[in-house]
Tab-separated table of C-alpha atoms and ligand atoms in Angstrom:
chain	number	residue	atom	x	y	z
A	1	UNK	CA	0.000	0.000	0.000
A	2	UNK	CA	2.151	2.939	-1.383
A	3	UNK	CA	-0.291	5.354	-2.394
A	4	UNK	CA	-0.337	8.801	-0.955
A	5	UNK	CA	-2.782	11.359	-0.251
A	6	UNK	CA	-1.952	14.675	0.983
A	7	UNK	CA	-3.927	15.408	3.944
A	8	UNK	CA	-6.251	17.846	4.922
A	9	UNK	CA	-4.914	18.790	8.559
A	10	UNK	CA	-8.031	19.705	10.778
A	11	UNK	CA	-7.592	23.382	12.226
A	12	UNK	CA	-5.605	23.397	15.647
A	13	UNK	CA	-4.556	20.014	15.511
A	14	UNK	CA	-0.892	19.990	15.077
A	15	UNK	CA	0.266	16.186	13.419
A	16	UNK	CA	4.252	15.156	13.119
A	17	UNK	CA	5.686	13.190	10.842
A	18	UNK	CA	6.503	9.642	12.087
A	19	UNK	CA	9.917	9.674	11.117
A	20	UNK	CA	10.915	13.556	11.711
A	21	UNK	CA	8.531	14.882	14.093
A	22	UNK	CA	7.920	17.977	11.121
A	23	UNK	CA	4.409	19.155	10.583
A	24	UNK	CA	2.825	16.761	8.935
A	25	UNK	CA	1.113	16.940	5.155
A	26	UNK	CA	0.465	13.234	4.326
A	27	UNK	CA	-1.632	10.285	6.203
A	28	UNK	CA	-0.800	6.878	5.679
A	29	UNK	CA	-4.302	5.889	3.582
A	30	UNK	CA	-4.132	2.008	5.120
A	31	UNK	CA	-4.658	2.698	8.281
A	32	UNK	CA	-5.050	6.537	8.831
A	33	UNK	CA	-3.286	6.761	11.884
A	34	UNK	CA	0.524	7.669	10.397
A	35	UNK	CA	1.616	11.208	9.242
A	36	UNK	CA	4.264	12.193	7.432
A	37	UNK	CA	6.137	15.303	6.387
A	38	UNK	CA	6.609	14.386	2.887
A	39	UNK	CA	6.383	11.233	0.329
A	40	UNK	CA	10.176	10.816	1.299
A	41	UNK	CA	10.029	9.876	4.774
A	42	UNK	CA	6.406	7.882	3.646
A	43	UNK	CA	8.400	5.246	1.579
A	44	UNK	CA	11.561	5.501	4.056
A	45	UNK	CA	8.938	4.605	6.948
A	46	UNK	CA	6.744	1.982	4.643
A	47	UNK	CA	9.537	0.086	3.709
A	48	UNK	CA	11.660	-0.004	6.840
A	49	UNK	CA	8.444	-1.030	9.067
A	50	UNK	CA	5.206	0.479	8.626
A	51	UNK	CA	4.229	-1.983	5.933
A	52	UNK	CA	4.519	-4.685	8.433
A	53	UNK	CA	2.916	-2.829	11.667
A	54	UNK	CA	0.753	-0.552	9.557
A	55	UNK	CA	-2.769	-2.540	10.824
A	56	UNK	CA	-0.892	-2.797	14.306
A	57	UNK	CA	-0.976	0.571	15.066
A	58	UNK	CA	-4.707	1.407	14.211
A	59	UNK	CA	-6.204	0.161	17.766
A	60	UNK	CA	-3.053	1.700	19.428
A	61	UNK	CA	-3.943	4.998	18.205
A	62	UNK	CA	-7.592	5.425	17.822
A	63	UNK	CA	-8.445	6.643	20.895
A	64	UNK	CA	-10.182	4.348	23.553
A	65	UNK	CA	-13.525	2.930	22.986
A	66	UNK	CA	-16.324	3.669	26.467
A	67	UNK	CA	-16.028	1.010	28.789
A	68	UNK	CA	-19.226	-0.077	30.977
A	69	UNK	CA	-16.972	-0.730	34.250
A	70	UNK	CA	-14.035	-0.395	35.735
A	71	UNK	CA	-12.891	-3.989	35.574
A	72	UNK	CA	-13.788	-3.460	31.556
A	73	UNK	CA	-11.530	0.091	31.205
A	74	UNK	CA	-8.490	-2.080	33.237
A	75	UNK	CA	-8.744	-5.084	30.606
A	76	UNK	CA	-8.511	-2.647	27.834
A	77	UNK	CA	-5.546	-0.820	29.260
A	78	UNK	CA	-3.426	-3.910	30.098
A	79	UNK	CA	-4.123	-5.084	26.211
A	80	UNK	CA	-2.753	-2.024	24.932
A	81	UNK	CA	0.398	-2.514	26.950
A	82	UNK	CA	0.579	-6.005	25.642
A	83	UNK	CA	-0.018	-4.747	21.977
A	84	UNK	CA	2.901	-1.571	22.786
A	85	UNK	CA	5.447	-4.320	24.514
A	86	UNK	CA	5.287	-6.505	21.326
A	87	UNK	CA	5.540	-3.566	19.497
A	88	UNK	CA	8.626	-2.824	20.912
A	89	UNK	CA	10.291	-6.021	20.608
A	90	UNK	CA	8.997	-6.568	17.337
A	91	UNK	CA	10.893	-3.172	15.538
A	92	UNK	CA	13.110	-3.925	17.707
A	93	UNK	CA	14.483	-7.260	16.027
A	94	UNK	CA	13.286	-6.044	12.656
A	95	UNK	CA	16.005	-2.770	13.010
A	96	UNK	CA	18.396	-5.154	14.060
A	97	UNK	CA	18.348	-7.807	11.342
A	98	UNK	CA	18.878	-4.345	9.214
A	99	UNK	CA	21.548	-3.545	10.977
A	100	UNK	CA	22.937	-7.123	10.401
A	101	UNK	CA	22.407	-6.871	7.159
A	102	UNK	CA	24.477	-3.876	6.836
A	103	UNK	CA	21.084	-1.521	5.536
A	104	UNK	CA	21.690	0.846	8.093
A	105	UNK	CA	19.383	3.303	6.652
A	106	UNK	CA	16.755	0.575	6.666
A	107	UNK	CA	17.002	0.320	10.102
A	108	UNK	CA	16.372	3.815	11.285
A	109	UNK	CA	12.798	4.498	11.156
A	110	UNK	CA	12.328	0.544	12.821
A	111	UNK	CA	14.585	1.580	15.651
A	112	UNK	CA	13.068	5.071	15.783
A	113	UNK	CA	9.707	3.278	16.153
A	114	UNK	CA	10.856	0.833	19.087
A	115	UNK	CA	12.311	4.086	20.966
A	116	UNK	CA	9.062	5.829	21.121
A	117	UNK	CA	6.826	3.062	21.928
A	118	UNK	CA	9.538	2.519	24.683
A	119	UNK	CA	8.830	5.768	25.860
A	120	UNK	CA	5.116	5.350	26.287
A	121	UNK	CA	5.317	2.352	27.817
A	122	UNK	CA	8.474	2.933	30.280
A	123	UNK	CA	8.480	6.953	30.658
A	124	UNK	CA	11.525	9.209	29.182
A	125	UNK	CA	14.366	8.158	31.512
A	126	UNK	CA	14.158	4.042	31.259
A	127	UNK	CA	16.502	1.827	31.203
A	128	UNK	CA	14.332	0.228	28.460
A	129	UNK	CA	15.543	3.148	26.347
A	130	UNK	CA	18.765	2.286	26.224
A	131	UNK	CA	18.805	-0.884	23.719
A	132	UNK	CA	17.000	1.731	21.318
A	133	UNK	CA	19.521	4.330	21.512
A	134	UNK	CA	21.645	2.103	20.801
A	135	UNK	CA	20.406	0.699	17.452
A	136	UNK	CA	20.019	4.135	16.742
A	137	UNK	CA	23.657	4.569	17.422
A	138	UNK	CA	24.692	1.381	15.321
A	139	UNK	CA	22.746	2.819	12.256
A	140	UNK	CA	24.520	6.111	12.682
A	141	UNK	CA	27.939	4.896	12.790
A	142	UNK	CA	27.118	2.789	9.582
A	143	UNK	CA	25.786	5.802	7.822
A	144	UNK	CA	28.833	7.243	8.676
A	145	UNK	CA	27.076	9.855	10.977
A	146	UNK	CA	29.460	10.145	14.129
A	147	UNK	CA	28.171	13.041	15.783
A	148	UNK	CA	24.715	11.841	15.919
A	149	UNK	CA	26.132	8.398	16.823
A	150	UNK	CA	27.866	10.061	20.104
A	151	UNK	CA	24.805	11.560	21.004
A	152	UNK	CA	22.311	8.421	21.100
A	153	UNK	CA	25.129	6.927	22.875
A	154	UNK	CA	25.456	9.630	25.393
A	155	UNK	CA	21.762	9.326	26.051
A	156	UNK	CA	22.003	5.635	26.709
A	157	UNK	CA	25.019	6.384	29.474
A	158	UNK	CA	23.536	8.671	30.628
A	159	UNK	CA	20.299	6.937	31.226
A	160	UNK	CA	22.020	3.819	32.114
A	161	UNK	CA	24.385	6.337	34.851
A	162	UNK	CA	21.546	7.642	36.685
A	163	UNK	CA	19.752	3.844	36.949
A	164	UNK	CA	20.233	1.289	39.506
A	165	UNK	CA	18.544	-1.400	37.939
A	166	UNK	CA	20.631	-1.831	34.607
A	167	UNK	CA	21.102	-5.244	34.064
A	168	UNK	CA	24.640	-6.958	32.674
A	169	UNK	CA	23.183	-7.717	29.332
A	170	UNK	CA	22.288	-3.711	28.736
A	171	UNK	CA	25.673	-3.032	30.208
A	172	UNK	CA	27.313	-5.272	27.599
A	173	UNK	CA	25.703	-3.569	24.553
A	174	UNK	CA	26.569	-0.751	25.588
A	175	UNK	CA	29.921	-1.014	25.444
A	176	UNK	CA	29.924	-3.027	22.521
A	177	UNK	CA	28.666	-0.240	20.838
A	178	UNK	CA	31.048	2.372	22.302
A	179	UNK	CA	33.970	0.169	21.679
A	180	UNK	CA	32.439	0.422	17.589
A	181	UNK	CA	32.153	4.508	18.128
A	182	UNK	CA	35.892	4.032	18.713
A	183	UNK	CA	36.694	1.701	16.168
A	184	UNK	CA	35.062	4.493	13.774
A	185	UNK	CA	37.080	7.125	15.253
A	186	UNK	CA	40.249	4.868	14.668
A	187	UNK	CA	40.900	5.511	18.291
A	188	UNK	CA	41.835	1.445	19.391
A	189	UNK	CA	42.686	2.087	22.561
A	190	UNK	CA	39.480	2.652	24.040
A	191	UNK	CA	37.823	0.673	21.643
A	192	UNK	CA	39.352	-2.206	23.415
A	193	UNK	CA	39.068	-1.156	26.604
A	194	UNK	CA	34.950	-0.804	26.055
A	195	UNK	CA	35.230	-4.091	24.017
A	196	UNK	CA	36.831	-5.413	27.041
A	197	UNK	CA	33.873	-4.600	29.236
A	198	UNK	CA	31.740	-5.832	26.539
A	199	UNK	CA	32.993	-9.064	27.095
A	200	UNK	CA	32.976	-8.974	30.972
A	201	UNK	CA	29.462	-8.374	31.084
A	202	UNK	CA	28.002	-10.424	28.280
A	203	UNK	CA	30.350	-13.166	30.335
A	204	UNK	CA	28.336	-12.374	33.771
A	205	UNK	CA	24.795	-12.280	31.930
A	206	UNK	CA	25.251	-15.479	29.557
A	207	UNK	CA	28.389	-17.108	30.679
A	208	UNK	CA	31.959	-17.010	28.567
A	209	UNK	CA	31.217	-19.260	26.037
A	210	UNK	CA	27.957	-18.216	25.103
A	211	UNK	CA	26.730	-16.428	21.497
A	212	UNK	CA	25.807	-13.536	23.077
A	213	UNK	CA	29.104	-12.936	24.508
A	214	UNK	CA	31.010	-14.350	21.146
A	215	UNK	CA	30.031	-10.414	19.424
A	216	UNK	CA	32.675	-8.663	21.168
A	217	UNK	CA	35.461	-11.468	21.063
A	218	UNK	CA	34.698	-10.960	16.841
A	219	UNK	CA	35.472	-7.117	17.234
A	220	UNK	CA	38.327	-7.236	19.451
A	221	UNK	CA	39.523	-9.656	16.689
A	222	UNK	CA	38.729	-7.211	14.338
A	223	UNK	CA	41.225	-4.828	16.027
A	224	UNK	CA	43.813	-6.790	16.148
A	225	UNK	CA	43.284	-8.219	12.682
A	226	UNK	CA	43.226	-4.969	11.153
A	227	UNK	CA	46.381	-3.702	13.474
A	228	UNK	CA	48.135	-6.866	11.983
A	229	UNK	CA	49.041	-8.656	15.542
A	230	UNK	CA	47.471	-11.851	13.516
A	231	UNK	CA	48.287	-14.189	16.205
A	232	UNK	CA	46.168	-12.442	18.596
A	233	UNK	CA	43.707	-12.112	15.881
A	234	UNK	CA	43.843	-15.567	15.260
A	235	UNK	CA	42.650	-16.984	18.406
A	236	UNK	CA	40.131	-14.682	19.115
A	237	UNK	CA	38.510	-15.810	15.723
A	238	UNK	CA	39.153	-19.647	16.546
A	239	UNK	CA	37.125	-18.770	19.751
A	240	UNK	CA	34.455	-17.173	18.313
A	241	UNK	CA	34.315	-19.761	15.726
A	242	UNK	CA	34.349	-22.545	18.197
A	243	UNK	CA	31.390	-20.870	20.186
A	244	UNK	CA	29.293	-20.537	17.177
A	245	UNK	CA	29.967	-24.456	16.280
A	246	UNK	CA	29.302	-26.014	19.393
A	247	UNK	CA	26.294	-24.047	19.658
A	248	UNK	CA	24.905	-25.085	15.831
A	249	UNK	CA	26.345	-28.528	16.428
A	250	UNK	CA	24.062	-28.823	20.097
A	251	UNK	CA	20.891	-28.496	18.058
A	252	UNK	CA	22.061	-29.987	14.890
A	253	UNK	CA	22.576	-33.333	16.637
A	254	UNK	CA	19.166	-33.162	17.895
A	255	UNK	CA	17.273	-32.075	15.102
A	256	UNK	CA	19.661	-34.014	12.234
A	257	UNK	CA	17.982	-36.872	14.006
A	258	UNK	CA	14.690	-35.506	14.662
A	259	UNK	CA	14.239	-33.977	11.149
A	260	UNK	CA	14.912	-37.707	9.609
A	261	UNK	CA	12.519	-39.154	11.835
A	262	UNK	CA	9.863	-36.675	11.053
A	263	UNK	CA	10.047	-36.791	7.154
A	264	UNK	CA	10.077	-40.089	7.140
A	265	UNK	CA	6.911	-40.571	9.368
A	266	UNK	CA	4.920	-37.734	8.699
A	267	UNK	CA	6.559	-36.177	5.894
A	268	UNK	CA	6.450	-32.557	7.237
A	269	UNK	CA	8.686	-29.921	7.269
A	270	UNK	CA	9.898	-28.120	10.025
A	271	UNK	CA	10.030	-24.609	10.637
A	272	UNK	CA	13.935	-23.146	10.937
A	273	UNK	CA	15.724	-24.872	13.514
A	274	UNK	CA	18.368	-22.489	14.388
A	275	UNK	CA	16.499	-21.592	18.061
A	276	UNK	CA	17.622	-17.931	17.090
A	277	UNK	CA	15.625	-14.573	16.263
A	278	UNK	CA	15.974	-13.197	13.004
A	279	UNK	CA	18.796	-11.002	14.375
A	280	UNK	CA	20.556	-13.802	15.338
A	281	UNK	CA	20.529	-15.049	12.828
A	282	UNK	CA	21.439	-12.254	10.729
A	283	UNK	CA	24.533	-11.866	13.380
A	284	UNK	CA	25.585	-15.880	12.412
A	285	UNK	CA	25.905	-14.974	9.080
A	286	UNK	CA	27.772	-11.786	9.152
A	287	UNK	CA	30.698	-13.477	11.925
A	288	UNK	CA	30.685	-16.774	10.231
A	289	UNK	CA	31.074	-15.312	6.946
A	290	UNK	CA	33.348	-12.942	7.563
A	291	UNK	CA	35.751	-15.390	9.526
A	292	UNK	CA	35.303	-17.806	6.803
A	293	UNK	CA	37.229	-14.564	4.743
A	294	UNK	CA	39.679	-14.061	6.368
A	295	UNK	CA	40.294	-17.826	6.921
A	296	UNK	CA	40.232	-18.022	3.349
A	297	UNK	CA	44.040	-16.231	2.915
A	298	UNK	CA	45.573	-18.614	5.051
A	299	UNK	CA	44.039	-21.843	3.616
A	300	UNK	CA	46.864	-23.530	2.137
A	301	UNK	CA	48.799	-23.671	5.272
A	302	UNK	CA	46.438	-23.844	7.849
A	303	UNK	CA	42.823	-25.840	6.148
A	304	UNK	CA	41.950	-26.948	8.903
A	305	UNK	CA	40.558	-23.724	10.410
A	306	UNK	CA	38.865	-23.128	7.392
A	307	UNK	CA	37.244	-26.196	6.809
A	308	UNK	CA	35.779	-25.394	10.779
A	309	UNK	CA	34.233	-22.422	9.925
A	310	UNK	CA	32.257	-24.094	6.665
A	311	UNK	CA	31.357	-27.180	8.767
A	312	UNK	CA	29.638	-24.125	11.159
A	313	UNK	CA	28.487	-22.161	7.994
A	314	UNK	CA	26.803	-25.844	6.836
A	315	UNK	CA	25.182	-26.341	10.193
A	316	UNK	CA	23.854	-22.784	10.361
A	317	UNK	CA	21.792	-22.821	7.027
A	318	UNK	CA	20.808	-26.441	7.351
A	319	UNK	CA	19.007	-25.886	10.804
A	320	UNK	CA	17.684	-22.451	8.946
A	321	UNK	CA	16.186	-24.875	6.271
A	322	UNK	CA	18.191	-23.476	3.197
A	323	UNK	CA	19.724	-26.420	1.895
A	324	UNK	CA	21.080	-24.525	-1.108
A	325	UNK	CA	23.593	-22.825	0.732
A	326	UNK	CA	24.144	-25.406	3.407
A	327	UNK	CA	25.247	-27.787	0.409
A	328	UNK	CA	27.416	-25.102	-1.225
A	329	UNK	CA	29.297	-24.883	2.153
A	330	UNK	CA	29.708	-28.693	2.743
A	331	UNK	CA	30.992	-28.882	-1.106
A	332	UNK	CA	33.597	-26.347	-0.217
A	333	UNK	CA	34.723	-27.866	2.512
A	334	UNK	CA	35.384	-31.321	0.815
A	335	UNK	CA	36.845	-29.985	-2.218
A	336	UNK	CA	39.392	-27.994	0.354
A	337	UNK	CA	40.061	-31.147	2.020
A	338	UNK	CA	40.569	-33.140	-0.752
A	339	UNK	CA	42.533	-30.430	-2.520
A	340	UNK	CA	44.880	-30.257	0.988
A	341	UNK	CA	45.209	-34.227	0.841
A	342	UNK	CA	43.431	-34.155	4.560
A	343	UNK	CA	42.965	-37.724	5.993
A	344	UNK	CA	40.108	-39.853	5.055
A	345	UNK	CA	38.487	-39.426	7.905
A	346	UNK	CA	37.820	-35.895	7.813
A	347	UNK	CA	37.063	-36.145	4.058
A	348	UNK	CA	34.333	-39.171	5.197
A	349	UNK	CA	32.715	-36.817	7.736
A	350	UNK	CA	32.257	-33.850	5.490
A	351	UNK	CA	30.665	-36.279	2.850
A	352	UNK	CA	28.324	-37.732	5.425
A	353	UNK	CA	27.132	-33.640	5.814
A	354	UNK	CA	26.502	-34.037	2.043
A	355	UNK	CA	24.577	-37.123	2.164
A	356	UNK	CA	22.499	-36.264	4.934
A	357	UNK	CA	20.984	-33.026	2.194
A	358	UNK	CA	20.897	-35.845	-0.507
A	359	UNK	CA	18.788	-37.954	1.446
A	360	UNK	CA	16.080	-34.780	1.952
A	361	UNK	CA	16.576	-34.188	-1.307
A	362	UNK	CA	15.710	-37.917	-2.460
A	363	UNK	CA	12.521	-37.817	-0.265
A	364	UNK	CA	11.194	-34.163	-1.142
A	365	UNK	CA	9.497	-32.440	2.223
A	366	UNK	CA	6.496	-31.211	1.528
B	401	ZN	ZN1	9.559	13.670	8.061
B	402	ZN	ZN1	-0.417	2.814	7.799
């Protein structure tokens, strides 16, 4: 639904644009709840998010129908929470999978939308604010906009400063996200020292070895990757790979087994398997990938590091259900270890990986 109308603003009734908070001119004809300053921000905000919340908002902003009792007004009140939490969560994971994706601009108006509906539902100085600012703060740095990047992230110290309730996890992306500031400003000393912090208190929410904590191992590795101390590089990406594979492999032994079972009994497919958000997901692919680059250079003397990070890459888009890719992996990594004359053994596993698509293949899920 792209069509615009401009709009007739009633007398005295001042209406902001969704994405810049200007006077608006437009309304969003699909649900007649959205403004907008111009067709620009319109198709900025439709594509980013409003074409998938669009119908969402209506009952969130038409105002509140009359309730007979008390009991009746309280109902009503607690489902429009409910429908302004998921909301939040929802743009929430949608800017981020942007952001993942390296569409920073994308991302914007999504985050933009998960700040404010943070604000209604929290109050202006939340700690719930602060994973907003700093998706806000992500896309800013990717667009390349450092000021404004500094400032969302001097609203989320702040707000996180004056709170006593800020758990690790918001602690943790927070520095994350300062150490990346740095990284932009070239300045590597303090982007280690926040990545540092990243790590200690991703390590205290989730534990050391967990996915959530693997994010700022992969840019401290960065660092040190692109300040060529490669040995330190190295490691860090062995460790990040190695947390992303025993992860994938956890559920891939499971559901390997379980999918079998299940198409040959009932011949159904399941839904993606990875037991991660969009985001996550989204995150897999950019680490994996980009390790599986840089591993790349130093595959003649050292394959077996590379042929890791495939076997993860095949395990990641098999348990997402793309077979394509998962195959294309697998195929790399047994040409590589054929090519590197590695023993039969590991040549033997990475064709049972192979077989296992075959055999999906040979009994089509439907
Ligand atoms: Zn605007
Ligand atoms: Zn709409």
């Amino acid at each position: 639904m792209d069509i615009i109308y401009p709009l007739a603003v009633p007398k005295g009734r001042r209406l902001c644009c969704e994405v810049c908070e200007a006077p608006a001119e437009r309304v969003c004809t699909a649900c007649t709840v959205t403004y907008y300053c111009g067709v620009v921000h319109q198709r900025a905000d439709w594509s980013s998010i409003h074409e998938k919340i669009c119908q969402l908002l209506i009952p969130l902003r038409t105002s509140m129908p009359f309730y007979n009792s008390e009991e009746e007004r309280q109902h009503g009140l607690q489902q429009l929470r409910q429908r302004q939490k998921h909301l939040i969560e929802f743009c929430y994971t949608v800017a981020q999978k942007y952001l993942f994706e390296g569409k920073h601009e994308a991302a914007v108006p999504a985050a933009l939308h998960s700040l404010r509906f943070r604000m209604n539902v929290h109050g202006l100085s939340s700690v719930e604010l602060v994973p907003a600012y700093l998706l806000l703060a992500e896309a800013s740095l990717g667009l390349g906009q450092i000021v404004q990047a500094e400032e969302y992230l001097s609203q989320a110290q702040w707000t996180v400063l004056k709170s006593t309730e800020c758990r690790y996890a918001t602690h943790s992306l927070l520095h994350r996200n300062l150490g990346l500031l740095y990284i932009a400003k070239e300045n590597y000393e303090e982007a280690r020292y926040h990545l540092a912090n990243d790590i200690y208190f991703a390590s205290c929410a989730f534990g050391t070895e967990d996915i959530r904590t693997s994010g700022g191992y992969f840019h401290l590795a960065n660092i040190f990757h692109g300040l060529k101390k490669l040995d330190l590089a190295d490691t860090l990406y062995t460790k990040v790979s190695a947390i992303w594979s025993k992860y994938l492999n956890d559920r891939y032994q499971v559901l390997s087994r379980a999918r079998i079972q299940q198409v040959d009994l009932l011949g159904k497919r399941f839904e993606t398997d990875t037991g991660l958000d969009e985001a996550q997901e989204a995150e897999a692919i950019q680490i994996l990938t980009s390790i599986w680059n840089i591993r790349e250079s130093t595959s003649n003397t050292a394959p077996q590091k590379t042929i890791f990070v495939l076997k993860t890459l095949f395990m990641l888009y098999y348990l997402m259900m793309n077979s394509s890719k998962a195959q294309e992996y697998a195929m790399r990594a047994f040409n590589l270890a054929k090519e590197q004359h590695l023993s039969v053994h590991e040549q033997n596993t990475i064709e049972e990986l192979l077989s296992l698509i075959s055999a999906e293949e040979a009994h089509p899920i439907t």
